[in-house]
PDB file of C-alpha atoms and ligand atoms in Angstrom:
ATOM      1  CA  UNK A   1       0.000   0.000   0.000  1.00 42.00           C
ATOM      2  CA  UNK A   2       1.342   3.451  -1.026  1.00 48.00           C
ATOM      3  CA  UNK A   3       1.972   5.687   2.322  1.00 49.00           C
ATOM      4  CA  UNK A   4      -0.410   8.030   0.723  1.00 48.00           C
ATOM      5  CA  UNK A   5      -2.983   5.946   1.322  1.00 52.00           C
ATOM      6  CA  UNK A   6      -2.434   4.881   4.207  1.00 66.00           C
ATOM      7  CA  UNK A   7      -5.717   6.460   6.190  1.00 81.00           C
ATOM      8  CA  UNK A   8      -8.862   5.318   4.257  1.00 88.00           C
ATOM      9  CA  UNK A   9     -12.193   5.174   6.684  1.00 92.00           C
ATOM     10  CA  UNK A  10     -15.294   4.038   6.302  1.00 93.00           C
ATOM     11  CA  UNK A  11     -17.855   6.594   7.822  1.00 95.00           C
ATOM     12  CA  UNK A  12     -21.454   5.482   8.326  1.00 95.00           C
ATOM     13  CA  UNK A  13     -24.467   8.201   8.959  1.00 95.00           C
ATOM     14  CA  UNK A  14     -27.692   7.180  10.131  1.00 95.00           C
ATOM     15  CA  UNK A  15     -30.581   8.117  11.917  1.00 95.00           C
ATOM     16  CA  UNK A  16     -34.192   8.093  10.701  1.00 94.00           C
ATOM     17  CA  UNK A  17     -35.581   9.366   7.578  1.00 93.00           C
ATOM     18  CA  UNK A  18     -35.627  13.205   7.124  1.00 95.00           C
ATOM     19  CA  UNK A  19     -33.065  14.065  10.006  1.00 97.00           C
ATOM     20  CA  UNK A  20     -30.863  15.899   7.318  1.00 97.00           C
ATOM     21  CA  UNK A  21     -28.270  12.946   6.556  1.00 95.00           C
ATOM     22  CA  UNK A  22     -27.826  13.540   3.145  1.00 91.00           C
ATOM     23  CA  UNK A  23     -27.581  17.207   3.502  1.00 93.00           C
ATOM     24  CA  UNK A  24     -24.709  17.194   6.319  1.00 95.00           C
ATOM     25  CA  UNK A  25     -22.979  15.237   3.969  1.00 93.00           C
ATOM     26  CA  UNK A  26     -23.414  17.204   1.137  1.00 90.00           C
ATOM     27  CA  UNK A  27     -23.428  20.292   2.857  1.00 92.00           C
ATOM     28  CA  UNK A  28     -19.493  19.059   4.421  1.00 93.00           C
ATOM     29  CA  UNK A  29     -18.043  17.733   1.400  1.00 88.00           C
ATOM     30  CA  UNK A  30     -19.269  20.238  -1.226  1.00 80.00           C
ATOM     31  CA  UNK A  31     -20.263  23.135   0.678  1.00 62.00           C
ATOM     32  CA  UNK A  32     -24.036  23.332  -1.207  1.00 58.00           C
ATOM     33  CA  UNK A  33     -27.305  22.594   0.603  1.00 53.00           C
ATOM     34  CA  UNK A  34     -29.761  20.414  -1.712  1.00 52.00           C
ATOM     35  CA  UNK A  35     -32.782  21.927  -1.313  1.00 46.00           C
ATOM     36  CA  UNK A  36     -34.593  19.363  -3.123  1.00 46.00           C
ATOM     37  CA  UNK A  37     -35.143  16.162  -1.337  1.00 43.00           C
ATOM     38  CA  UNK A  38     -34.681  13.304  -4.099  1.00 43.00           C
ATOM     39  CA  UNK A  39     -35.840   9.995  -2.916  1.00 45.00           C
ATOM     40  CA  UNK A  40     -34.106   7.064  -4.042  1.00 46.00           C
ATOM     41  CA  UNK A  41     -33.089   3.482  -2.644  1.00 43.00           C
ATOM     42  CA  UNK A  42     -30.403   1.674  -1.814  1.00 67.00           C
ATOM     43  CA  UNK A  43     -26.893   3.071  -0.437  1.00 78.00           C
ATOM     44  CA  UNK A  44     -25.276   6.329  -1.417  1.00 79.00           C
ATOM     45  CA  UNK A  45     -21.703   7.406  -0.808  1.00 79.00           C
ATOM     46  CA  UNK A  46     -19.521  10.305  -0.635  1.00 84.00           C
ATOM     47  CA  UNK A  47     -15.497  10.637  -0.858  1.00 84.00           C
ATOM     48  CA  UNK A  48     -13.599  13.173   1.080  1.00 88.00           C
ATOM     49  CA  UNK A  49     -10.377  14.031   0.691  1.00 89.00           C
ATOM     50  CA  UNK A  50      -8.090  15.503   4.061  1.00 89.00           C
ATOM     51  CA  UNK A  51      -4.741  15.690   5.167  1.00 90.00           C
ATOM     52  CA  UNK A  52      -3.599  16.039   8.846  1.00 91.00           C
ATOM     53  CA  UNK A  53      -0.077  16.702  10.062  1.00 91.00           C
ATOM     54  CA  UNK A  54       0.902  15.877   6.037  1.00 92.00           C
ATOM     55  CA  UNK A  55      -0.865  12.308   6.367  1.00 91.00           C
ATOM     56  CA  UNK A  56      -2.932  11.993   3.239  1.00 91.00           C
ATOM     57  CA  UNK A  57      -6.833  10.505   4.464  1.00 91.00           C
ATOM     58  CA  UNK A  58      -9.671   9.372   2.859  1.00 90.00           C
ATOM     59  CA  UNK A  59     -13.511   9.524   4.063  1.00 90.00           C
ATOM     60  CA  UNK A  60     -16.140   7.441   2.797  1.00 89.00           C
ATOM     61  CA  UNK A  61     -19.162   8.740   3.653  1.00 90.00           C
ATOM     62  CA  UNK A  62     -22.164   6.032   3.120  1.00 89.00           C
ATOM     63  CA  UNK A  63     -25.366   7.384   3.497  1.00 88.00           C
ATOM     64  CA  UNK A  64     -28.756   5.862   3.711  1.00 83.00           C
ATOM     65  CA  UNK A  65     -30.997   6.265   0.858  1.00 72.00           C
ATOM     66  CA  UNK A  66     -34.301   5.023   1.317  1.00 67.00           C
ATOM     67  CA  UNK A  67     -34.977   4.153   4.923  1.00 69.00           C
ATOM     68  CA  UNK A  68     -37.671   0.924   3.947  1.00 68.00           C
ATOM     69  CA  UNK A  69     -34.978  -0.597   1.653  1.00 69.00           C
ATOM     70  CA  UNK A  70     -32.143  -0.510   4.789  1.00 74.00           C
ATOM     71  CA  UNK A  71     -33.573  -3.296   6.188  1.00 74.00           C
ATOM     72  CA  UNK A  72     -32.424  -5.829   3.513  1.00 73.00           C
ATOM     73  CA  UNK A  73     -28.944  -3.476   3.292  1.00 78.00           C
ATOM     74  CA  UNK A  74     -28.155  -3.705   6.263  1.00 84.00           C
ATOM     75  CA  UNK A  75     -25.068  -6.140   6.717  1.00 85.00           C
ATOM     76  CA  UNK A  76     -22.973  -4.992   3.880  1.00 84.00           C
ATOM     77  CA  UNK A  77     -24.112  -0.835   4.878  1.00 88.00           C
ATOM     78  CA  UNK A  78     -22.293  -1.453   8.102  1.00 92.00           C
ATOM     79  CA  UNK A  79     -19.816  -4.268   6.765  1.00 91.00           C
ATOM     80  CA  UNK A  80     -16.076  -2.800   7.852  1.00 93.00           C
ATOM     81  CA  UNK A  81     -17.085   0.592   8.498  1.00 95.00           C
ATOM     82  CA  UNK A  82     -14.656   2.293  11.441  1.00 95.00           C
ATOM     83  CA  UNK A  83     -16.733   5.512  12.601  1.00 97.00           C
ATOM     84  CA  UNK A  84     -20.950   6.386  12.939  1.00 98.00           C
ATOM     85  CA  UNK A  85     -22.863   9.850  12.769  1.00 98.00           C
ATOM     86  CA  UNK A  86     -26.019   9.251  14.476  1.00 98.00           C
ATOM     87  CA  UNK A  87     -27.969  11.953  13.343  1.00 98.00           C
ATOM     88  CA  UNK A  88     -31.554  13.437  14.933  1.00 98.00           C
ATOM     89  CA  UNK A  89     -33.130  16.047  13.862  1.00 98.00           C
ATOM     90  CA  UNK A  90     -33.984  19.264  17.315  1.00 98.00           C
ATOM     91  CA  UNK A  91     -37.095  20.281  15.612  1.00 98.00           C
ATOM     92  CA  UNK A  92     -39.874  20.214  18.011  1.00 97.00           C
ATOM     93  CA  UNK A  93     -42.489  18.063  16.347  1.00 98.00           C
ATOM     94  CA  UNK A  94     -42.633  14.775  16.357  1.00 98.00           C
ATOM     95  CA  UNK A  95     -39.966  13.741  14.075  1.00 97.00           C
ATOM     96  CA  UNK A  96     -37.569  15.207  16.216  1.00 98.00           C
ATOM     97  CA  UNK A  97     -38.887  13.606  19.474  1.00 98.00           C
ATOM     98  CA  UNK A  98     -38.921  10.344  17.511  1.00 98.00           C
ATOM     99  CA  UNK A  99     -35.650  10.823  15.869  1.00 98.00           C
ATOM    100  CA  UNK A 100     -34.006  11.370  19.406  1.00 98.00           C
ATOM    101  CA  UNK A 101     -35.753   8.194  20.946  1.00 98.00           C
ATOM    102  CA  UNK A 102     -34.383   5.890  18.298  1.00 97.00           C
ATOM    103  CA  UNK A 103     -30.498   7.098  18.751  1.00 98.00           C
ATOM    104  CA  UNK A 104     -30.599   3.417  21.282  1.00 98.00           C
ATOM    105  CA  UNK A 105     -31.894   1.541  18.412  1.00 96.00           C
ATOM    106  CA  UNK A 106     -29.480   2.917  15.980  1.00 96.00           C
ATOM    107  CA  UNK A 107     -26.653   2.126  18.328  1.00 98.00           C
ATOM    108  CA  UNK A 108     -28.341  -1.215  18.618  1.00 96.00           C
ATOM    109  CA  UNK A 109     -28.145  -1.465  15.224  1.00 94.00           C
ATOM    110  CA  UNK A 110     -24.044  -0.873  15.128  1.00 96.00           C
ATOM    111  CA  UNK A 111     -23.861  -3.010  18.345  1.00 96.00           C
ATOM    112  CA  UNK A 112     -25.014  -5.696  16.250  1.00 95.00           C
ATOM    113  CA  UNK A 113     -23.245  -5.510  13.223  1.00 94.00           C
ATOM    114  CA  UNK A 114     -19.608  -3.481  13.899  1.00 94.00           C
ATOM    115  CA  UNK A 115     -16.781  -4.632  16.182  1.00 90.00           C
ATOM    116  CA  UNK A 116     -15.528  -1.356  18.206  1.00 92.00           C
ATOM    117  CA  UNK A 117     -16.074   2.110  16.462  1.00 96.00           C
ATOM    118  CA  UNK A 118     -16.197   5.581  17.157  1.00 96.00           C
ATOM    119  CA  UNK A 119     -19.389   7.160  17.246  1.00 98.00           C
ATOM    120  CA  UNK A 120     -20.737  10.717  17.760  1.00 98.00           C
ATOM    121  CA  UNK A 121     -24.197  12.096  17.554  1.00 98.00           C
ATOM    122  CA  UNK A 122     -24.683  14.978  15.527  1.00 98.00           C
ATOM    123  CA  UNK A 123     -27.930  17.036  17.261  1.00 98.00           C
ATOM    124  CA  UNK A 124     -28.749  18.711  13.615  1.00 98.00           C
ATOM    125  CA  UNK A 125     -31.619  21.256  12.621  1.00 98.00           C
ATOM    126  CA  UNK A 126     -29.792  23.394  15.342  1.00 98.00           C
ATOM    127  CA  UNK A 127     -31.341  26.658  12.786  1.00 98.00           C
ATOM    128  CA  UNK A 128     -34.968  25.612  13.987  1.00 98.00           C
ATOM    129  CA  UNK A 129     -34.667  26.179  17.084  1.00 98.00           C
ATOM    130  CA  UNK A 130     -33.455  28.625  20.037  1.00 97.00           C
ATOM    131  CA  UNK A 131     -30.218  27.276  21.218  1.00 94.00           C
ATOM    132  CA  UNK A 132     -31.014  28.777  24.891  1.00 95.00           C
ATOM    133  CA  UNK A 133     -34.058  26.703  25.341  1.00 93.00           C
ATOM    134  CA  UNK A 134     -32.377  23.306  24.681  1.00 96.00           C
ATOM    135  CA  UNK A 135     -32.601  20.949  27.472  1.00 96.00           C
ATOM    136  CA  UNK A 136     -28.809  19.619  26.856  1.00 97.00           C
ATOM    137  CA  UNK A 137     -28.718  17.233  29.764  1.00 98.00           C
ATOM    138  CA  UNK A 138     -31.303  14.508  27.411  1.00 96.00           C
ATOM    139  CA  UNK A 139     -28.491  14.099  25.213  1.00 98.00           C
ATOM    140  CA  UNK A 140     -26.201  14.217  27.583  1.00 98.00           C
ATOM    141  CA  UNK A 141     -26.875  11.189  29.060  1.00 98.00           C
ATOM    142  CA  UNK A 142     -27.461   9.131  26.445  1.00 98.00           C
ATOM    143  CA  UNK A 143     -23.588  10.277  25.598  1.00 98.00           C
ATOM    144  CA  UNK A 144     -22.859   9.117  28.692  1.00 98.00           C
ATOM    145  CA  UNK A 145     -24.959   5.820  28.979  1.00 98.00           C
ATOM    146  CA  UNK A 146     -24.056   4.721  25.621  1.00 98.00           C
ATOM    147  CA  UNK A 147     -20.390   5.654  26.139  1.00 97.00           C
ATOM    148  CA  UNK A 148     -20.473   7.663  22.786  1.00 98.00           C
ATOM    149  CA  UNK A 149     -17.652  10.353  21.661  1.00 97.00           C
ATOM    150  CA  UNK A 150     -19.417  13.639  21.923  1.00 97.00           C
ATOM    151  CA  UNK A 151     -22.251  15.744  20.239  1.00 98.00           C
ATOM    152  CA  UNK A 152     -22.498  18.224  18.349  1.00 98.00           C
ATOM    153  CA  UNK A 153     -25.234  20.616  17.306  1.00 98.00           C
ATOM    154  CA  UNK A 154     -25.224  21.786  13.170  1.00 98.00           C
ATOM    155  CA  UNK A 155     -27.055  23.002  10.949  1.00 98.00           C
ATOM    156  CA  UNK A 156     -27.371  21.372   7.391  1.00 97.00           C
ATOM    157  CA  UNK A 157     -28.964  24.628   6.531  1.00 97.00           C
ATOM    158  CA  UNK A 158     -26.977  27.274   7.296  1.00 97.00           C
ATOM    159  CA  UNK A 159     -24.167  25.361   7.752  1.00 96.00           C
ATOM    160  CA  UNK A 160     -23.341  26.123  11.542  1.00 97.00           C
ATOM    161  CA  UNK A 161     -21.140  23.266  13.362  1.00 98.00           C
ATOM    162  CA  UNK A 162     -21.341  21.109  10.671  1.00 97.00           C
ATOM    163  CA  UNK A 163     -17.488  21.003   9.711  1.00 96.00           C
ATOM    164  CA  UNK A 164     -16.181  21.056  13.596  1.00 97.00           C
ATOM    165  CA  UNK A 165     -18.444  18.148  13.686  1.00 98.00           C
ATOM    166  CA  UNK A 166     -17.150  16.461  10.547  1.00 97.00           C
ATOM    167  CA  UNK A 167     -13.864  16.826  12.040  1.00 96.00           C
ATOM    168  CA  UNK A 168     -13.879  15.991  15.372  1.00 96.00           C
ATOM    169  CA  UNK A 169     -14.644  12.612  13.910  1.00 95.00           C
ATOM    170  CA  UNK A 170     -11.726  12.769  11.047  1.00 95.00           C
ATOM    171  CA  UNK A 171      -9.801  13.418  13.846  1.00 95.00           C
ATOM    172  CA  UNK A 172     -10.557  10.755  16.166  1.00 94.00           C
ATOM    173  CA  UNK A 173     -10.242   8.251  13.838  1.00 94.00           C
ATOM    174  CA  UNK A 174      -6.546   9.650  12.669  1.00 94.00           C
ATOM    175  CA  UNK A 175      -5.496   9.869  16.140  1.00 93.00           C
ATOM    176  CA  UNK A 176      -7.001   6.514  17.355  1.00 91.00           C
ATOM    177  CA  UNK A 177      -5.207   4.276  13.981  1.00 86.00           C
ATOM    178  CA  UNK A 178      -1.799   6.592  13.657  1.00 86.00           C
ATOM    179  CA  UNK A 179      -1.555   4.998  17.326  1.00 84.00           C
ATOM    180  CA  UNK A 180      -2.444   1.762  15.959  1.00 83.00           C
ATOM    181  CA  UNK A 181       0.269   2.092  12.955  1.00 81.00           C
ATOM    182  CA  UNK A 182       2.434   3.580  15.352  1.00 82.00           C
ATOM    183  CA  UNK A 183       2.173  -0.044  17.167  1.00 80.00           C
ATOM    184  CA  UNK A 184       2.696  -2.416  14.582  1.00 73.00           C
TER     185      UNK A 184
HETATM  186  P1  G3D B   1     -32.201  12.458   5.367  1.00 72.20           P
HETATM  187  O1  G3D B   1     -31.088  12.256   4.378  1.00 72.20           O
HETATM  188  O2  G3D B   1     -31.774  12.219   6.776  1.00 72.20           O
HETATM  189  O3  G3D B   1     -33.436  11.694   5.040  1.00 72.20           O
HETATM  190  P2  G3D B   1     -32.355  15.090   4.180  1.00 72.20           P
HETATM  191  O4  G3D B   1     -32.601  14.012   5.337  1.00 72.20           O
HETATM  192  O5  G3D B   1     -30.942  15.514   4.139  1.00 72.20           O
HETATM  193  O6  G3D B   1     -32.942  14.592   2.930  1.00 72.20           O
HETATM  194  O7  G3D B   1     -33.207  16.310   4.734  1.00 72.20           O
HETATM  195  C1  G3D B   1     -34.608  16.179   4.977  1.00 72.20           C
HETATM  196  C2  G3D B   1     -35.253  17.569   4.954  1.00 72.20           C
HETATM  197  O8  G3D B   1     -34.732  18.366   6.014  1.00 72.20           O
HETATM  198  C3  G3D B   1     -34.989  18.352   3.684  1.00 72.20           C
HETATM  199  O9  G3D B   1     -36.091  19.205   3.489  1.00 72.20           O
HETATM  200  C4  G3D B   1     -33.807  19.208   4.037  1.00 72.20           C
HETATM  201  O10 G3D B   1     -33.731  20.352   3.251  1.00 72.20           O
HETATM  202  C5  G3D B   1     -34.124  19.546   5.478  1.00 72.20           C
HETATM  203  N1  G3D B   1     -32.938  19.815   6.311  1.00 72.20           N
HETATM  204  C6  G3D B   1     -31.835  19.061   6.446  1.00 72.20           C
HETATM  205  N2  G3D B   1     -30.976  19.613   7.311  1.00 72.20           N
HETATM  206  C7  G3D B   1     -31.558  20.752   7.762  1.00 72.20           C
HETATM  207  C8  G3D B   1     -31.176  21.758   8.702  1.00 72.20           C
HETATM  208  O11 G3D B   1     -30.114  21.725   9.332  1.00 72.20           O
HETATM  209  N3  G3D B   1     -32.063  22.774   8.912  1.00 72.20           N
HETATM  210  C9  G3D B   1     -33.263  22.846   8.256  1.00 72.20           C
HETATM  211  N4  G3D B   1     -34.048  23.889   8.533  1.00 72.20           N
HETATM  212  N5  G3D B   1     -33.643  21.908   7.367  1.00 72.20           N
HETATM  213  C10 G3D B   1     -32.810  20.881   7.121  1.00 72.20           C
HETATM  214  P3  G3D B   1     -37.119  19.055   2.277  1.00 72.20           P
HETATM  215  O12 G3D B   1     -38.111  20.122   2.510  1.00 72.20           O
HETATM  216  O13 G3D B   1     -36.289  19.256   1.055  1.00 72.20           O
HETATM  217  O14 G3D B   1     -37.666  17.673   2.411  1.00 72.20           O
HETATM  218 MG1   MG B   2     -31.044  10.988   2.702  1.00 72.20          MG
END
């Protein structure tokens, strides 16, 4: 393997349907906001390119695309992948409550199907909402119960947090496997 590409990562982002996956993803590695929400099936994936401390690494981004075909995709969607985005959406309707309620299941989900990865919780729709009203401990515990990296709130939409968020994870996962090469 060339030492240029030495880093390559598997990302996964989930959460349910309408939380703003595709558009943090988007909106991080292209810097546009889709305003049109296309609906199609199967898996979708996005390359990123970054470089830390002149070590050349490379995100994969896989994305859900049509939450009622995931079922059958599951295995292979999670199949090898080293870092999860669970994504909810703040907004205060239901979505959002639901969205929050089934970060457990997601994690359930990776429980089942990853060995050991880093995962972070990205609290999106941040733009809907008054930050100053947020009841922060709710997440916080579920960072805490479920031992989970950190969260972070963004907006798809106007773009706030998203690429601190992005790269809190980029980093992680540098620092946690330049160790690991480090050690071989
Ligand atoms: P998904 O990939 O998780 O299913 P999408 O979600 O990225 O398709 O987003 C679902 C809808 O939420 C889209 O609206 C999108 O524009 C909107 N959205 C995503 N992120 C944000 C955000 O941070 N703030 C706001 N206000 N809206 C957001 P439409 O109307 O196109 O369905
Ligand atoms: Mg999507």
């Amino acid at each position: 393997m060339k030492d240029s590409q030495k880093f390559g990562f598997k990302v996964i982002v989930i959460g349910d349907g309408s939380v703003g996956k595709t558009s943090l993803i988007e909106k991080f590695t292209q810097g546009t906001f889709q305003k049109e929400y296309i609906k199609t099936i199967g898996a979708q994936f996005s390359e990123f390119d970054a470089e830390i401390s002149g070590d050349k690494i490379r995100l994969l981004f896989w994305d859900i695309a049509g939450q009622d075909d995931f079922l059958f995709l599951r295995p292979s969607f999670y199949r090898e992948s080293r870092a999860a985005i669970i994504v909810y959406s703040l907004e205060e309707n239901d979505l959002g409550k639901r969205s929050f309620e089934h970060i457990t299941d997601w994690h359930d989900d990776i429980k089942q199907y990853c060995e050991e990865i880093s995962i972070v919780v990205f609290a999106n729709k941040v733009d809907l909402i008054k930050e100053d009203n947020l009841d922060k401990s709710l997440i916080q515990d579920v960072i805490k119960e479920r031992n989970f990296l950190g969260y972070y709130l963004t907006s798809a939409k106007t773009g706030k947090g998203v690429i601190e968020a992005f790269n809190a994870i980029i980093n992680e996962l540098y620092q946690k496997y330049k160790e690991l090469s480090r050690s071989l």
